[in-house]
Structure formats: structure tokens, C-alpha cells
Amino acid sequence: MTPVHFTFSSAFILGLTGLAFHRTHLLSALLCLEGMMLSLFIALSLWTLQLNSTNFAASPMLLLAFSACEASAGLALLVATARTHGTDRLQSLNLLQC
């Protein structure tokens, strides 16, 4: 494994562990998801550059578009929960009351 591959895979793993173990606020969960998506975007971009193929040239841009949609939906949920519940703490949210 090259140092570049190790760097981006460890960035993805750190985002995943942050999402799994540090779920106190919705904003921190969204930031972990965004870090995971950015590491995937950079790794996919480097992979297409290493292969020198134009077949996969559109896939990083497609991933970036989905990441932007995910971020906007997450921020909309953050604003909605902050307005209705007064906080973004995940422990105070109850799916049965929503």
C-alpha cells in the first residue's frame, strides 16, 4: 500500500469511527460524513488519474454532486431540528415524537 492510499483510507476510517463513536451532535455527524465523502472524492480522482482512462472521468464529479446534495439535506435537517427541538443533540431526538 502506497503512502497516498494509506492516507486517504485512514482519512475515511477516521471519519467512519468519528461517525460511529462520537454521535453527540448532529453537526459533528454531518462533518464526519462530509470528511468521508471528501476523502472518497480525492481518492477516486487520483485513481482515475493513475489509470489514465477517460471512462471514469465523470465519476468523481458525480460523487461530488451527490455529496453536495447530502450536505444540503443534512443542513436542512439540522435547521429543522434546531427550530423544533431547540438543540441539535442526537440524544434528545425521539423518532416516535416527530
PDB file of N, CA and C in Angstrom:
ATOM      1  N   MET A   1       0.852  -1.175   0.000  1.00  0.00           N
ATOM      2  CA  MET A   1       0.000   0.000   0.000  1.00  0.00           C
ATOM      3  C   MET A   1       0.897   1.237   0.000  1.00  0.00           C
ATOM      4  N   THR A   2       0.641   2.116  -0.927  1.00  0.00           N
ATOM      5  CA  THR A   2       1.449   3.324  -1.022  1.00  0.00           C
ATOM      6  C   THR A   2       1.031   4.310   0.066  1.00  0.00           C
ATOM      7  N   PRO A   3       1.875   5.277   0.375  1.00  0.00           N
ATOM      8  CA  PRO A   3       1.503   6.262   1.402  1.00  0.00           C
ATOM      9  C   PRO A   3       0.276   7.094   1.030  1.00  0.00           C
ATOM     10  N   VAL A   4       0.064   7.314  -0.257  1.00  0.00           N
ATOM     11  CA  VAL A   4      -1.121   8.072  -0.687  1.00  0.00           C
ATOM     12  C   VAL A   4      -2.387   7.273  -0.411  1.00  0.00           C
ATOM     13  N   HIS A   5      -2.365   5.994  -0.747  1.00  0.00           N
ATOM     14  CA  HIS A   5      -3.531   5.146  -0.469  1.00  0.00           C
ATOM     15  C   HIS A   5      -3.775   5.017   1.029  1.00  0.00           C
ATOM     16  N   PHE A   6      -2.693   4.906   1.787  1.00  0.00           N
ATOM     17  CA  PHE A   6      -2.831   4.807   3.240  1.00  0.00           C
ATOM     18  C   PHE A   6      -3.436   6.081   3.818  1.00  0.00           C
ATOM     19  N   THR A   7      -3.037   7.228   3.293  1.00  0.00           N
ATOM     20  CA  THR A   7      -3.541   8.500   3.799  1.00  0.00           C
ATOM     21  C   THR A   7      -5.039   8.634   3.572  1.00  0.00           C
ATOM     22  N   PHE A   8      -5.494   8.340   2.366  1.00  0.00           N
ATOM     23  CA  PHE A   8      -6.917   8.513   2.082  1.00  0.00           C
ATOM     24  C   PHE A   8      -7.770   7.421   2.718  1.00  0.00           C
ATOM     25  N   SER A   9      -7.242   6.219   2.844  1.00  0.00           N
ATOM     26  CA  SER A   9      -8.018   5.190   3.532  1.00  0.00           C
ATOM     27  C   SER A   9      -8.083   5.470   5.028  1.00  0.00           C
ATOM     28  N   SER A  10      -7.006   5.997   5.608  1.00  0.00           N
ATOM     29  CA  SER A  10      -7.066   6.346   7.029  1.00  0.00           C
ATOM     30  C   SER A  10      -7.965   7.549   7.265  1.00  0.00           C
ATOM     31  N   ALA A  11      -8.041   8.490   6.330  1.00  0.00           N
ATOM     32  CA  ALA A  11      -8.970   9.611   6.467  1.00  0.00           C
ATOM     33  C   ALA A  11     -10.410   9.117   6.432  1.00  0.00           C
ATOM     34  N   PHE A  12     -10.693   8.155   5.567  1.00  0.00           N
ATOM     35  CA  PHE A  12     -12.038   7.585   5.517  1.00  0.00           C
ATOM     36  C   PHE A  12     -12.360   6.825   6.793  1.00  0.00           C
ATOM     37  N   ILE A  13     -11.410   6.046   7.289  1.00  0.00           N
ATOM     38  CA  ILE A  13     -11.628   5.273   8.519  1.00  0.00           C
ATOM     39  C   ILE A  13     -11.814   6.195   9.720  1.00  0.00           C
ATOM     40  N   LEU A  14     -11.053   7.294   9.781  1.00  0.00           N
ATOM     41  CA  LEU A  14     -11.224   8.247  10.876  1.00  0.00           C
ATOM     42  C   LEU A  14     -12.606   8.902  10.829  1.00  0.00           C
ATOM     43  N   GLY A  15     -13.083   9.238   9.644  1.00  0.00           N
ATOM     44  CA  GLY A  15     -14.435   9.778   9.527  1.00  0.00           C
ATOM     45  C   GLY A  15     -15.492   8.767   9.931  1.00  0.00           C
ATOM     46  N   LEU A  16     -15.268   7.520   9.576  1.00  0.00           N
ATOM     47  CA  LEU A  16     -16.220   6.464   9.934  1.00  0.00           C
ATOM     48  C   LEU A  16     -16.244   6.210  11.434  1.00  0.00           C
ATOM     49  N   THR A  17     -15.078   6.186  12.066  1.00  0.00           N
ATOM     50  CA  THR A  17     -15.053   5.991  13.519  1.00  0.00           C
ATOM     51  C   THR A  17     -15.613   7.202  14.245  1.00  0.00           C
ATOM     52  N   GLY A  18     -15.375   8.390  13.724  1.00  0.00           N
ATOM     53  CA  GLY A  18     -15.985   9.574  14.326  1.00  0.00           C
ATOM     54  C   GLY A  18     -17.484   9.547  14.227  1.00  0.00           C
ATOM     55  N   LEU A  19     -17.993   9.056  13.115  1.00  0.00           N
ATOM     56  CA  LEU A  19     -19.444   8.936  12.947  1.00  0.00           C
ATOM     57  C   LEU A  19     -20.014   7.852  13.851  1.00  0.00           C
ATOM     58  N   ALA A  20     -19.269   6.783  14.047  1.00  0.00           N
ATOM     59  CA  ALA A  20     -19.779   5.667  14.840  1.00  0.00           C
ATOM     60  C   ALA A  20     -19.708   5.926  16.346  1.00  0.00           C
ATOM     61  N   PHE A  21     -18.642   6.575  16.807  1.00  0.00           N
ATOM     62  CA  PHE A  21     -18.429   6.671  18.249  1.00  0.00           C
ATOM     63  C   PHE A  21     -18.688   8.053  18.835  1.00  0.00           C
ATOM     64  N   HIS A  22     -18.681   9.092  18.035  1.00  0.00           N
ATOM     65  CA  HIS A  22     -18.838  10.452  18.567  1.00  0.00           C
ATOM     66  C   HIS A  22     -20.106  11.072  18.002  1.00  0.00           C
ATOM     67  N   ARG A  23     -21.244  10.553  18.457  1.00  0.00           N
ATOM     68  CA  ARG A  23     -22.530  10.993  17.936  1.00  0.00           C
ATOM     69  C   ARG A  23     -23.290  11.815  18.964  1.00  0.00           C
ATOM     70  N   THR A  24     -22.698  12.891  19.443  1.00  0.00           N
ATOM     71  CA  THR A  24     -23.425  13.702  20.404  1.00  0.00           C
ATOM     72  C   THR A  24     -24.259  14.771  19.725  1.00  0.00           C
ATOM     73  N   HIS A  25     -23.704  15.401  18.707  1.00  0.00           N
ATOM     74  CA  HIS A  25     -24.416  16.461  17.997  1.00  0.00           C
ATOM     75  C   HIS A  25     -24.613  16.068  16.540  1.00  0.00           C
ATOM     76  N   LEU A  26     -25.681  16.572  15.963  1.00  0.00           N
ATOM     77  CA  LEU A  26     -25.965  16.302  14.560  1.00  0.00           C
ATOM     78  C   LEU A  26     -24.929  16.966  13.662  1.00  0.00           C
ATOM     79  N   LEU A  27     -24.439  18.125  14.062  1.00  0.00           N
ATOM     80  CA  LEU A  27     -23.440  18.823  13.259  1.00  0.00           C
ATOM     81  C   LEU A  27     -22.129  18.043  13.185  1.00  0.00           C
ATOM     82  N   SER A  28     -21.721  17.412  14.273  1.00  0.00           N
ATOM     83  CA  SER A  28     -20.487  16.608  14.235  1.00  0.00           C
ATOM     84  C   SER A  28     -20.665  15.374  13.363  1.00  0.00           C
ATOM     85  N   ALA A  29     -21.857  14.781  13.351  1.00  0.00           N
ATOM     86  CA  ALA A  29     -22.115  13.644  12.470  1.00  0.00           C
ATOM     87  C   ALA A  29     -22.085  14.074  11.010  1.00  0.00           C
ATOM     88  N   LEU A  30     -22.627  15.249  10.713  1.00  0.00           N
ATOM     89  CA  LEU A  30     -22.596  15.751   9.340  1.00  0.00           C
ATOM     90  C   LEU A  30     -21.175  16.071   8.898  1.00  0.00           C
ATOM     91  N   LEU A  31     -20.360  16.593   9.795  1.00  0.00           N
ATOM     92  CA  LEU A  31     -18.967  16.881   9.456  1.00  0.00           C
ATOM     93  C   LEU A  31     -18.181  15.600   9.197  1.00  0.00           C
ATOM     94  N   CYS A  32     -18.465  14.552   9.955  1.00  0.00           N
ATOM     95  CA  CYS A  32     -17.803  13.273   9.703  1.00  0.00           C
ATOM     96  C   CYS A  32     -18.218  12.695   8.351  1.00  0.00           C
ATOM     97  N   LEU A  33     -19.481  12.811   8.016  1.00  0.00           N
ATOM     98  CA  LEU A  33     -19.944  12.350   6.707  1.00  0.00           C
ATOM     99  C   LEU A  33     -19.298  13.142   5.581  1.00  0.00           C
ATOM    100  N   GLU A  34     -19.150  14.444   5.782  1.00  0.00           N
ATOM    101  CA  GLU A  34     -18.536  15.274   4.749  1.00  0.00           C
ATOM    102  C   GLU A  34     -17.055  14.943   4.584  1.00  0.00           C
ATOM    103  N   GLY A  35     -16.373  14.655   5.678  1.00  0.00           N
ATOM    104  CA  GLY A  35     -14.972  14.240   5.583  1.00  0.00           C
ATOM    105  C   GLY A  35     -14.812  12.920   4.861  1.00  0.00           C
ATOM    106  N   MET A  36     -15.741  11.999   5.108  1.00  0.00           N
ATOM    107  CA  MET A  36     -15.702  10.721   4.400  1.00  0.00           C
ATOM    108  C   MET A  36     -15.924  10.907   2.908  1.00  0.00           C
ATOM    109  N   MET A  37     -16.858  11.752   2.557  1.00  0.00           N
ATOM    110  CA  MET A  37     -17.139  11.976   1.139  1.00  0.00           C
ATOM    111  C   MET A  37     -15.980  12.688   0.446  1.00  0.00           C
ATOM    112  N   LEU A  38     -15.334  13.623   1.126  1.00  0.00           N
ATOM    113  CA  LEU A  38     -14.199  14.313   0.516  1.00  0.00           C
ATOM    114  C   LEU A  38     -13.006  13.385   0.327  1.00  0.00           C
ATOM    115  N   SER A  39     -12.777  12.498   1.287  1.00  0.00           N
ATOM    116  CA  SER A  39     -11.679  11.539   1.105  1.00  0.00           C
ATOM    117  C   SER A  39     -11.980  10.576  -0.036  1.00  0.00           C
ATOM    118  N   LEU A  40     -13.238  10.170  -0.187  1.00  0.00           N
ATOM    119  CA  LEU A  40     -13.614   9.326  -1.318  1.00  0.00           C
ATOM    120  C   LEU A  40     -13.469  10.062  -2.643  1.00  0.00           C
ATOM    121  N   PHE A  41     -13.812  11.352  -2.660  1.00  0.00           N
ATOM    122  CA  PHE A  41     -13.691  12.134  -3.882  1.00  0.00           C
ATOM    123  C   PHE A  41     -12.227  12.262  -4.314  1.00  0.00           C
ATOM    124  N   ILE A  42     -11.352  12.572  -3.378  1.00  0.00           N
ATOM    125  CA  ILE A  42      -9.938  12.725  -3.726  1.00  0.00           C
ATOM    126  C   ILE A  42      -9.330  11.388  -4.129  1.00  0.00           C
ATOM    127  N   ALA A  43      -9.690  10.320  -3.425  1.00  0.00           N
ATOM    128  CA  ALA A  43      -9.170   9.005  -3.782  1.00  0.00           C
ATOM    129  C   ALA A  43      -9.667   8.557  -5.154  1.00  0.00           C
ATOM    130  N   LEU A  44     -10.914   8.823  -5.467  1.00  0.00           N
ATOM    131  CA  LEU A  44     -11.452   8.459  -6.774  1.00  0.00           C
ATOM    132  C   LEU A  44     -10.836   9.304  -7.879  1.00  0.00           C
ATOM    133  N   SER A  45     -10.576  10.565  -7.587  1.00  0.00           N
ATOM    134  CA  SER A  45      -9.919  11.421  -8.577  1.00  0.00           C
ATOM    135  C   SER A  45      -8.497  10.956  -8.854  1.00  0.00           C
ATOM    136  N   LEU A  46      -7.763  10.610  -7.809  1.00  0.00           N
ATOM    137  CA  LEU A  46      -6.400  10.108  -8.006  1.00  0.00           C
ATOM    138  C   LEU A  46      -6.389   8.764  -8.716  1.00  0.00           C
ATOM    139  N   TRP A  47      -7.394   7.951  -8.458  1.00  0.00           N
ATOM    140  CA  TRP A  47      -7.468   6.646  -9.113  1.00  0.00           C
ATOM    141  C   TRP A  47      -7.687   6.807 -10.615  1.00  0.00           C
ATOM    142  N   THR A  48      -8.559   7.747 -11.015  1.00  0.00           N
ATOM    143  CA  THR A  48      -8.776   7.965 -12.444  1.00  0.00           C
ATOM    144  C   THR A  48      -7.552   8.586 -13.101  1.00  0.00           C
ATOM    145  N   LEU A  49      -6.809   9.399 -12.370  1.00  0.00           N
ATOM    146  CA  LEU A  49      -5.572   9.954 -12.930  1.00  0.00           C
ATOM    147  C   LEU A  49      -4.495   8.887 -13.088  1.00  0.00           C
ATOM    148  N   GLN A  50      -4.433   7.951 -12.164  1.00  0.00           N
ATOM    149  CA  GLN A  50      -3.433   6.882 -12.254  1.00  0.00           C
ATOM    150  C   GLN A  50      -3.737   5.915 -13.387  1.00  0.00           C
ATOM    151  N   LEU A  51      -5.007   5.679 -13.652  1.00  0.00           N
ATOM    152  CA  LEU A  51      -5.380   4.744 -14.720  1.00  0.00           C
ATOM    153  C   LEU A  51      -5.269   5.360 -16.106  1.00  0.00           C
ATOM    154  N   ASN A  52      -5.238   6.680 -16.180  1.00  0.00           N
ATOM    155  CA  ASN A  52      -5.193   7.401 -17.457  1.00  0.00           C
ATOM    156  C   ASN A  52      -6.328   6.991 -18.386  1.00  0.00           C
ATOM    157  N   SER A  53      -7.486   6.776 -17.833  1.00  0.00           N
ATOM    158  CA  SER A  53      -8.640   6.403 -18.653  1.00  0.00           C
ATOM    159  C   SER A  53      -9.697   7.486 -18.561  1.00  0.00           C
ATOM    160  N   THR A  54     -10.374   7.701 -19.648  1.00  0.00           N
ATOM    161  CA  THR A  54     -11.455   8.685 -19.670  1.00  0.00           C
ATOM    162  C   THR A  54     -12.805   8.061 -19.379  1.00  0.00           C
ATOM    163  N   ASN A  55     -12.828   6.754 -19.176  1.00  0.00           N
ATOM    164  CA  ASN A  55     -14.101   6.080 -18.891  1.00  0.00           C
ATOM    165  C   ASN A  55     -14.652   6.473 -17.527  1.00  0.00           C
ATOM    166  N   PHE A  56     -13.758   6.692 -16.557  1.00  0.00           N
ATOM    167  CA  PHE A  56     -14.191   7.006 -15.203  1.00  0.00           C
ATOM    168  C   PHE A  56     -14.001   8.482 -14.867  1.00  0.00           C
ATOM    169  N   ALA A  57     -13.874   9.337 -15.865  1.00  0.00           N
ATOM    170  CA  ALA A  57     -13.591  10.751 -15.613  1.00  0.00           C
ATOM    171  C   ALA A  57     -14.787  11.473 -14.998  1.00  0.00           C
ATOM    172  N   ALA A  58     -15.986  11.027 -15.269  1.00  0.00           N
ATOM    173  CA  ALA A  58     -17.171  11.697 -14.745  1.00  0.00           C
ATOM    174  C   ALA A  58     -17.555  11.219 -13.353  1.00  0.00           C
ATOM    175  N   SER A  59     -17.025  10.106 -12.890  1.00  0.00           N
ATOM    176  CA  SER A  59     -17.436   9.560 -11.595  1.00  0.00           C
ATOM    177  C   SER A  59     -17.043  10.435 -10.403  1.00  0.00           C
ATOM    178  N   PRO A  60     -15.866  11.095 -10.369  1.00  0.00           N
ATOM    179  CA  PRO A  60     -15.612  11.987  -9.234  1.00  0.00           C
ATOM    180  C   PRO A  60     -16.563  13.177  -9.181  1.00  0.00           C
ATOM    181  N   MET A  61     -16.931  13.698 -10.348  1.00  0.00           N
ATOM    182  CA  MET A  61     -17.868  14.825 -10.361  1.00  0.00           C
ATOM    183  C   MET A  61     -19.271  14.383  -9.940  1.00  0.00           C
ATOM    184  N   LEU A  62     -19.656  13.167 -10.285  1.00  0.00           N
ATOM    185  CA  LEU A  62     -20.935  12.633  -9.849  1.00  0.00           C
ATOM    186  C   LEU A  62     -20.951  12.438  -8.331  1.00  0.00           C
ATOM    187  N   LEU A  63     -19.846  11.944  -7.783  1.00  0.00           N
ATOM    188  CA  LEU A  63     -19.735  11.778  -6.340  1.00  0.00           C
ATOM    189  C   LEU A  63     -19.774  13.130  -5.637  1.00  0.00           C
ATOM    190  N   LEU A  64     -19.143  14.138  -6.215  1.00  0.00           N
ATOM    191  CA  LEU A  64     -19.159  15.476  -5.634  1.00  0.00           C
ATOM    192  C   LEU A  64     -20.561  16.081  -5.675  1.00  0.00           C
ATOM    193  N   ALA A  65     -21.318  15.803  -6.725  1.00  0.00           N
ATOM    194  CA  ALA A  65     -22.697  16.291  -6.807  1.00  0.00           C
ATOM    195  C   ALA A  65     -23.571  15.629  -5.747  1.00  0.00           C
ATOM    196  N   PHE A  66     -23.412  14.314  -5.559  1.00  0.00           N
ATOM    197  CA  PHE A  66     -24.169  13.629  -4.515  1.00  0.00           C
ATOM    198  C   PHE A  66     -23.761  14.116  -3.134  1.00  0.00           C
ATOM    199  N   SER A  67     -22.497  14.438  -2.957  1.00  0.00           N
ATOM    200  CA  SER A  67     -22.024  14.948  -1.680  1.00  0.00           C
ATOM    201  C   SER A  67     -22.626  16.315  -1.378  1.00  0.00           C
ATOM    202  N   ALA A  68     -22.754  17.153  -2.389  1.00  0.00           N
ATOM    203  CA  ALA A  68     -23.373  18.462  -2.188  1.00  0.00           C
ATOM    204  C   ALA A  68     -24.853  18.321  -1.842  1.00  0.00           C
ATOM    205  N   CYS A  69     -25.537  17.381  -2.483  1.00  0.00           N
ATOM    206  CA  CYS A  69     -26.946  17.133  -2.164  1.00  0.00           C
ATOM    207  C   CYS A  69     -27.095  16.598  -0.743  1.00  0.00           C
ATOM    208  N   GLU A  70     -26.193  15.733  -0.338  1.00  0.00           N
ATOM    209  CA  GLU A  70     -26.224  15.183   1.016  1.00  0.00           C
ATOM    210  C   GLU A  70     -25.972  16.262   2.043  1.00  0.00           C
ATOM    211  N   ALA A  71     -25.046  17.161   1.759  1.00  0.00           N
ATOM    212  CA  ALA A  71     -24.743  18.241   2.692  1.00  0.00           C
ATOM    213  C   ALA A  71     -25.912  19.209   2.817  1.00  0.00           C
ATOM    214  N   SER A  72     -26.570  19.525   1.722  1.00  0.00           N
ATOM    215  CA  SER A  72     -27.702  20.447   1.794  1.00  0.00           C
ATOM    216  C   SER A  72     -28.887  19.818   2.527  1.00  0.00           C
ATOM    217  N   ALA A  73     -29.126  18.539   2.299  1.00  0.00           N
ATOM    218  CA  ALA A  73     -30.211  17.865   3.022  1.00  0.00           C
ATOM    219  C   ALA A  73     -29.892  17.759   4.511  1.00  0.00           C
ATOM    220  N   GLY A  74     -28.634  17.512   4.831  1.00  0.00           N
ATOM    221  CA  GLY A  74     -28.230  17.436   6.235  1.00  0.00           C
ATOM    222  C   GLY A  74     -28.350  18.772   6.942  1.00  0.00           C
ATOM    223  N   LEU A  75     -27.972  19.853   6.275  1.00  0.00           N
ATOM    224  CA  LEU A  75     -28.111  21.171   6.889  1.00  0.00           C
ATOM    225  C   LEU A  75     -29.566  21.575   7.032  1.00  0.00           C
ATOM    226  N   ALA A  76     -30.402  21.160   6.095  1.00  0.00           N
ATOM    227  CA  ALA A  76     -31.832  21.432   6.226  1.00  0.00           C
ATOM    228  C   ALA A  76     -32.414  20.681   7.427  1.00  0.00           C
ATOM    229  N   LEU A  77     -31.985  19.439   7.622  1.00  0.00           N
ATOM    230  CA  LEU A  77     -32.424  18.683   8.804  1.00  0.00           C
ATOM    231  C   LEU A  77     -31.901  19.297  10.087  1.00  0.00           C
ATOM    232  N   LEU A  78     -30.683  19.818  10.048  1.00  0.00           N
ATOM    233  CA  LEU A  78     -30.104  20.465  11.226  1.00  0.00           C
ATOM    234  C   LEU A  78     -30.897  21.701  11.608  1.00  0.00           C
ATOM    235  N   VAL A  79     -31.261  22.515  10.637  1.00  0.00           N
ATOM    236  CA  VAL A  79     -32.056  23.717  10.916  1.00  0.00           C
ATOM    237  C   VAL A  79     -33.442  23.336  11.424  1.00  0.00           C
ATOM    238  N   ALA A  80     -34.039  22.323  10.816  1.00  0.00           N
ATOM    239  CA  ALA A  80     -35.383  21.907  11.235  1.00  0.00           C
ATOM    240  C   ALA A  80     -35.387  21.362  12.661  1.00  0.00           C
ATOM    241  N   THR A  81     -34.393  20.553  13.016  1.00  0.00           N
ATOM    242  CA  THR A  81     -34.350  20.021  14.383  1.00  0.00           C
ATOM    243  C   THR A  81     -33.979  21.095  15.388  1.00  0.00           C
ATOM    244  N   ALA A  82     -33.155  22.044  14.999  1.00  0.00           N
ATOM    245  CA  ALA A  82     -32.816  23.129  15.922  1.00  0.00           C
ATOM    246  C   ALA A  82     -34.027  24.017  16.180  1.00  0.00           C
ATOM    247  N   ARG A  83     -34.876  24.197  15.171  1.00  0.00           N
ATOM    248  CA  ARG A  83     -36.074  25.018  15.367  1.00  0.00           C
ATOM    249  C   ARG A  83     -37.137  24.299  16.184  1.00  0.00           C
ATOM    250  N   THR A  84     -37.316  23.012  15.957  1.00  0.00           N
ATOM    251  CA  THR A  84     -38.394  22.296  16.649  1.00  0.00           C
ATOM    252  C   THR A  84     -37.995  21.846  18.040  1.00  0.00           C
ATOM    253  N   HIS A  85     -36.745  21.381  18.209  1.00  0.00           N
ATOM    254  CA  HIS A  85     -36.324  20.844  19.489  1.00  0.00           C
ATOM    255  C   HIS A  85     -35.458  21.805  20.300  1.00  0.00           C
ATOM    256  N   GLY A  86     -34.931  22.833  19.667  1.00  0.00           N
ATOM    257  CA  GLY A  86     -34.122  23.804  20.383  1.00  0.00           C
ATOM    258  C   GLY A  86     -32.656  23.418  20.495  1.00  0.00           C
ATOM    259  N   THR A  87     -32.284  22.245  20.053  1.00  0.00           N
ATOM    260  CA  THR A  87     -30.906  21.790  20.131  1.00  0.00           C
ATOM    261  C   THR A  87     -30.640  20.799  19.004  1.00  0.00           C
ATOM    262  N   ASP A  88     -29.360  20.526  18.783  1.00  0.00           N
ATOM    263  CA  ASP A  88     -29.018  19.539  17.758  1.00  0.00           C
ATOM    264  C   ASP A  88     -28.430  18.273  18.365  1.00  0.00           C
ATOM    265  N   ARG A  89     -28.608  18.100  19.650  1.00  0.00           N
ATOM    266  CA  ARG A  89     -28.107  16.887  20.300  1.00  0.00           C
ATOM    267  C   ARG A  89     -28.923  15.678  19.852  1.00  0.00           C
ATOM    268  N   LEU A  90     -28.225  14.630  19.478  1.00  0.00           N
ATOM    269  CA  LEU A  90     -28.910  13.452  18.951  1.00  0.00           C
ATOM    270  C   LEU A  90     -29.611  12.649  20.035  1.00  0.00           C
ATOM    271  N   GLN A  91     -29.177  12.773  21.290  1.00  0.00           N
ATOM    272  CA  GLN A  91     -29.822  12.024  22.362  1.00  0.00           C
ATOM    273  C   GLN A  91     -31.198  12.593  22.707  1.00  0.00           C
ATOM    274  N   SER A  92     -31.423  13.881  22.422  1.00  0.00           N
ATOM    275  CA  SER A  92     -32.719  14.475  22.745  1.00  0.00           C
ATOM    276  C   SER A  92     -33.759  14.218  21.668  1.00  0.00           C
ATOM    277  N   LEU A  93     -33.350  13.690  20.527  1.00  0.00           N
ATOM    278  CA  LEU A  93     -34.307  13.413  19.444  1.00  0.00           C
ATOM    279  C   LEU A  93     -34.962  12.059  19.662  1.00  0.00           C
ATOM    280  N   ASN A  94     -36.247  12.028  19.491  1.00  0.00           N
ATOM    281  CA  ASN A  94     -37.007  10.790  19.621  1.00  0.00           C
ATOM    282  C   ASN A  94     -37.822  10.625  18.339  1.00  0.00           C
ATOM    283  N   LEU A  95     -37.627   9.542  17.635  1.00  0.00           N
ATOM    284  CA  LEU A  95     -38.335   9.340  16.364  1.00  0.00           C
ATOM    285  C   LEU A  95     -39.825   9.108  16.557  1.00  0.00           C
ATOM    286  N   LEU A  96     -40.236   8.681  17.733  1.00  0.00           N
ATOM    287  CA  LEU A  96     -41.652   8.430  17.965  1.00  0.00           C
ATOM    288  C   LEU A  96     -42.433   9.725  18.152  1.00  0.00           C
ATOM    289  N   GLN A  97     -41.758  10.809  18.547  1.00  0.00           N
ATOM    290  CA  GLN A  97     -42.442  12.072  18.758  1.00  0.00           C
ATOM    291  C   GLN A  97     -42.458  12.952  17.530  1.00  0.00           C
ATOM    292  N   CYS A  98     -41.623  12.676  16.543  1.00  0.00           N
ATOM    293  CA  CYS A  98     -41.514  13.553  15.369  1.00  0.00           C
ATOM    294  C   CYS A  98     -42.671  13.391  14.422  1.00  0.00           C
TER     295      CYS A  98
END
